Structures are given as structure tokens and as C-alpha cells.
CSV table of C-alpha atoms in Angstrom, one decimal:
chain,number,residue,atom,x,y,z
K,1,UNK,CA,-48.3,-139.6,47.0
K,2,UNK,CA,-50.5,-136.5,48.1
K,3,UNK,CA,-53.9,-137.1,50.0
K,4,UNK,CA,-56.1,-137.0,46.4
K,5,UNK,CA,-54.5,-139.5,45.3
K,6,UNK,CA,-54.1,-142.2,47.8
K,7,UNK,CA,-56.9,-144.8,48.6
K,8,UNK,CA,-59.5,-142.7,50.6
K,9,UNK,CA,-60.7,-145.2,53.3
K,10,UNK,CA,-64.1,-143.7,54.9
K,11,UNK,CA,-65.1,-145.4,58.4
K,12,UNK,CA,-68.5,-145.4,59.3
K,13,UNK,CA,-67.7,-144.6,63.4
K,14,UNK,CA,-70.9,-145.5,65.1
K,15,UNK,CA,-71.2,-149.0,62.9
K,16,UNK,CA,-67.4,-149.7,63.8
K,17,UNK,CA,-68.2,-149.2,67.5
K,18,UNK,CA,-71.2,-151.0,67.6
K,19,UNK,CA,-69.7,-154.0,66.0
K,20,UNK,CA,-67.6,-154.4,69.3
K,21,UNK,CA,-69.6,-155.3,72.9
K,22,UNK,CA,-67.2,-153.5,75.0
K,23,UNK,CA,-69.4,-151.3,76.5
K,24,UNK,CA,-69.1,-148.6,74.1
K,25,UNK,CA,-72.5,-147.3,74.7
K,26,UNK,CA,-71.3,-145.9,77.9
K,27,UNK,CA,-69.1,-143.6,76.7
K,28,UNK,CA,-69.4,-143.0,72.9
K,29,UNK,CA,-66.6,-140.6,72.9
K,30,UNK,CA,-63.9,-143.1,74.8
K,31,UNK,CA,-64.9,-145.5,72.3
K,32,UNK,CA,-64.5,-143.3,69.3
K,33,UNK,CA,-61.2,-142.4,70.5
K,34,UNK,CA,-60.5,-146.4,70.5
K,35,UNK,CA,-61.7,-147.0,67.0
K,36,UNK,CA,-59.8,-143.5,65.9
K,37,UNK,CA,-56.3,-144.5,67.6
K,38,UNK,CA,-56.9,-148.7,66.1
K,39,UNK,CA,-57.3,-147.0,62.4
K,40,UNK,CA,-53.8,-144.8,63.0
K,41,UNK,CA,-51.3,-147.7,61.8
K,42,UNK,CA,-53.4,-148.5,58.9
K,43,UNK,CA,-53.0,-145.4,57.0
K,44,UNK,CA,-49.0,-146.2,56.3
K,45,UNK,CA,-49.1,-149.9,57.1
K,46,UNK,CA,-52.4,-150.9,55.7
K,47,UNK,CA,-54.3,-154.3,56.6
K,48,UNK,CA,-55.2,-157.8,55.5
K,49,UNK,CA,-58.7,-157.8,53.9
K,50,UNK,CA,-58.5,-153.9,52.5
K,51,UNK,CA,-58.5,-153.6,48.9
K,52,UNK,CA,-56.0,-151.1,48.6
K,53,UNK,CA,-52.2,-150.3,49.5
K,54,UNK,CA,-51.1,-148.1,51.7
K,55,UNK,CA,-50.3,-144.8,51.8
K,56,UNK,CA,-54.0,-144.2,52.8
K,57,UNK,CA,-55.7,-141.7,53.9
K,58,UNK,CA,-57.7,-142.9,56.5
K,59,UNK,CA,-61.3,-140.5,57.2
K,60,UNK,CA,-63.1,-141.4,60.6
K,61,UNK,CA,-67.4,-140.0,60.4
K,62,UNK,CA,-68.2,-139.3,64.1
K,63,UNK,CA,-71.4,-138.6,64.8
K,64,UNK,CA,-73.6,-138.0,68.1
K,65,UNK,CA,-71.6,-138.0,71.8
K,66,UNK,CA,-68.8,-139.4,69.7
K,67,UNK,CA,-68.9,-135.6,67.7
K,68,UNK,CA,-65.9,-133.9,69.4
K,69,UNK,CA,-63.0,-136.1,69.0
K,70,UNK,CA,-60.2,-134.8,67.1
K,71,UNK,CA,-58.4,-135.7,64.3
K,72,UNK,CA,-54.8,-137.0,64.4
K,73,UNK,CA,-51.9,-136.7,61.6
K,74,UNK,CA,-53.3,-140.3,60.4
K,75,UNK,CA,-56.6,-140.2,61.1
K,76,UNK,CA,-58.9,-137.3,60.1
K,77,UNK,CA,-61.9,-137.4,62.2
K,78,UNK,CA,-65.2,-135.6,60.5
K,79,UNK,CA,-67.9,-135.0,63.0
K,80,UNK,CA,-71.4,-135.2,60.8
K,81,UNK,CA,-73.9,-132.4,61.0
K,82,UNK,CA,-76.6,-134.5,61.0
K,83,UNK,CA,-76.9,-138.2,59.8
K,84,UNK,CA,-73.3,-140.3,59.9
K,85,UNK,CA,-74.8,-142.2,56.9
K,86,UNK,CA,-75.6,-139.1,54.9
K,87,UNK,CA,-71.9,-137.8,55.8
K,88,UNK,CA,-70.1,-140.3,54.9
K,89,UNK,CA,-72.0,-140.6,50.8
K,90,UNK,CA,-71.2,-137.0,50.7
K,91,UNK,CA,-67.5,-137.8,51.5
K,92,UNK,CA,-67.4,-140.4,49.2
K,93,UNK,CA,-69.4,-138.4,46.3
K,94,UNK,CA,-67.4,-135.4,46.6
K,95,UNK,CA,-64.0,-137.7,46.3
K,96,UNK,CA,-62.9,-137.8,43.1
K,97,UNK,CA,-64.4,-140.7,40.9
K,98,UNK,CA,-61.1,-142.2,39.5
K,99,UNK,CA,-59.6,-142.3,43.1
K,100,UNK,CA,-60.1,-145.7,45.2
K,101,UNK,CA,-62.7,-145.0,47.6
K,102,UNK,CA,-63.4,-147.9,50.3
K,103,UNK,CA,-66.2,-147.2,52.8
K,104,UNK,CA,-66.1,-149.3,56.2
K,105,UNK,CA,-69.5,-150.3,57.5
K,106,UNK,CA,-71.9,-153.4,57.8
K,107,UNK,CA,-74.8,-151.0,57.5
K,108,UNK,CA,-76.8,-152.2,54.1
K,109,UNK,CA,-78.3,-148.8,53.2
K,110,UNK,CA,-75.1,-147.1,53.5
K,111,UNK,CA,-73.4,-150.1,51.8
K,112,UNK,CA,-75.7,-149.8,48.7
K,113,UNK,CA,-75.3,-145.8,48.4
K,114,UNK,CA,-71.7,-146.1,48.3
K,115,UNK,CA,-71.6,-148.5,45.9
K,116,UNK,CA,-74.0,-146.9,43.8
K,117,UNK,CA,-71.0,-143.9,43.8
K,118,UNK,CA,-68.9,-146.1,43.0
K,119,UNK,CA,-67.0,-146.9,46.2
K,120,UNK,CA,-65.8,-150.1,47.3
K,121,UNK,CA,-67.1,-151.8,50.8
K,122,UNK,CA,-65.4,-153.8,53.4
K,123,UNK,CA,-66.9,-154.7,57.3
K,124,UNK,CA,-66.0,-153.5,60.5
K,125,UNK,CA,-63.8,-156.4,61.2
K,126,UNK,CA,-61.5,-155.7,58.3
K,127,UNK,CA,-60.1,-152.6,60.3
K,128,UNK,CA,-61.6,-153.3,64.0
K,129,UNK,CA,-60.7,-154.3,66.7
């Protein structure tokens, strides 16, 4: 199964984190990292809660301090320009519309313009910690 058509899983970084108090505000990067290296097993072994089977391929929106971590071969980490939010509906509007696209946030806004695309939502805890 190649990357267009396996379940594209989008995580909203900065909602993920902030979902978590473990001090993640003083060092957005470290905690990026965390949330990053937590998501690796779930792109072959997939979790309870997620809609979708694995394969996945697993998309991690950094935005902020948290900009320059990298990707892994699991994880592919997209540092956003500007706005995470705005980042991550361009993700999932440029996926293609028959794939499965599941967007991981608790953020309303966001939550409402993915689904208005089309995409699926879960909550932080589905993936994290």
C-alpha cells in the first residue's frame, strides 16, 4: 500500500502537546519531539479509538519553537509557515477526497473545517500520551 492510499492521519502538534501538563511550555521542541516519537508505532501498528487500519501515514504540523523538528521514516513532521490550524486544512484539502483523512485535535474551529473537507476527527487522547 503506497503513501496515497493509506489512511492519512494529520496531528495538530501544538493541541496534542497542550493536552498534556508536563511542562511542555518550557521547551516546545522537547515536547514536540515526545508527541513525534509517541505517534512512530501508530503508523504500522495503529491504535484503539482511530477509525482506520494501519498502514498509516502518520503527518505531525509543528508550528512555533516546536518548527525545527524533523521528520522520521514514520512520522513526517511539517513545520507550518504560519498558522498550524491553517496548515493542517491545507493538508487535509490537498489530500485526495476518496482517501481516509483523520485529523487529531480538540481545537473546534479546526475540528469544523476538516470536517467541512471531509475529514474525520479524533482527540488528542486517541493518539497521546
Amino acid at each position: 500500500m503506497n503513501a496515497e492510499t493509506r489512511p492519512l492521519l494529520v496531528v495538530d502538534a501544538a493541541n496534542v502537546m497542550g493536552s498534556v501538563p508536563d511542562g511542555w511550555w518550557h521547551d516546545r521542541s522537547a515536547a514536540a519531539v515526545r508527541v513525534r516519537d509517541a505517534l512512530a508505532p501508530i503508523a504500522a501498528e495503529g491504535r484503539a479509538g482511530l477509525p482506520a487500519e494501519p498502514p498509516l501515514e502518520v503527518v505531525l504540523v509543528t508550528e512555533g519553537a516546536a518548527r525545527g523538528v524533523e521528520s522520521t521514516p514514520q512520522v513526517r513532521v511539517v513545520p507550518a509557515a504560519g498558522s498550524g490550524d491553517d496548515e493542517i486544512v491545507d493538508l487535509v484539502r490537498a489530500a485526495d477526497p476518496a482517501r481516509r483523512r483523520i485529523v487529531v485535535t480538540a481545537d473546534r474551529g479546526l475540528r469544523s473545517r476538516v470536517r467541512d473537507l471531509g475529514a474525520e476527527v479524533v482527540g488528542p487522547r486517541t493518539v497521546y500520551p
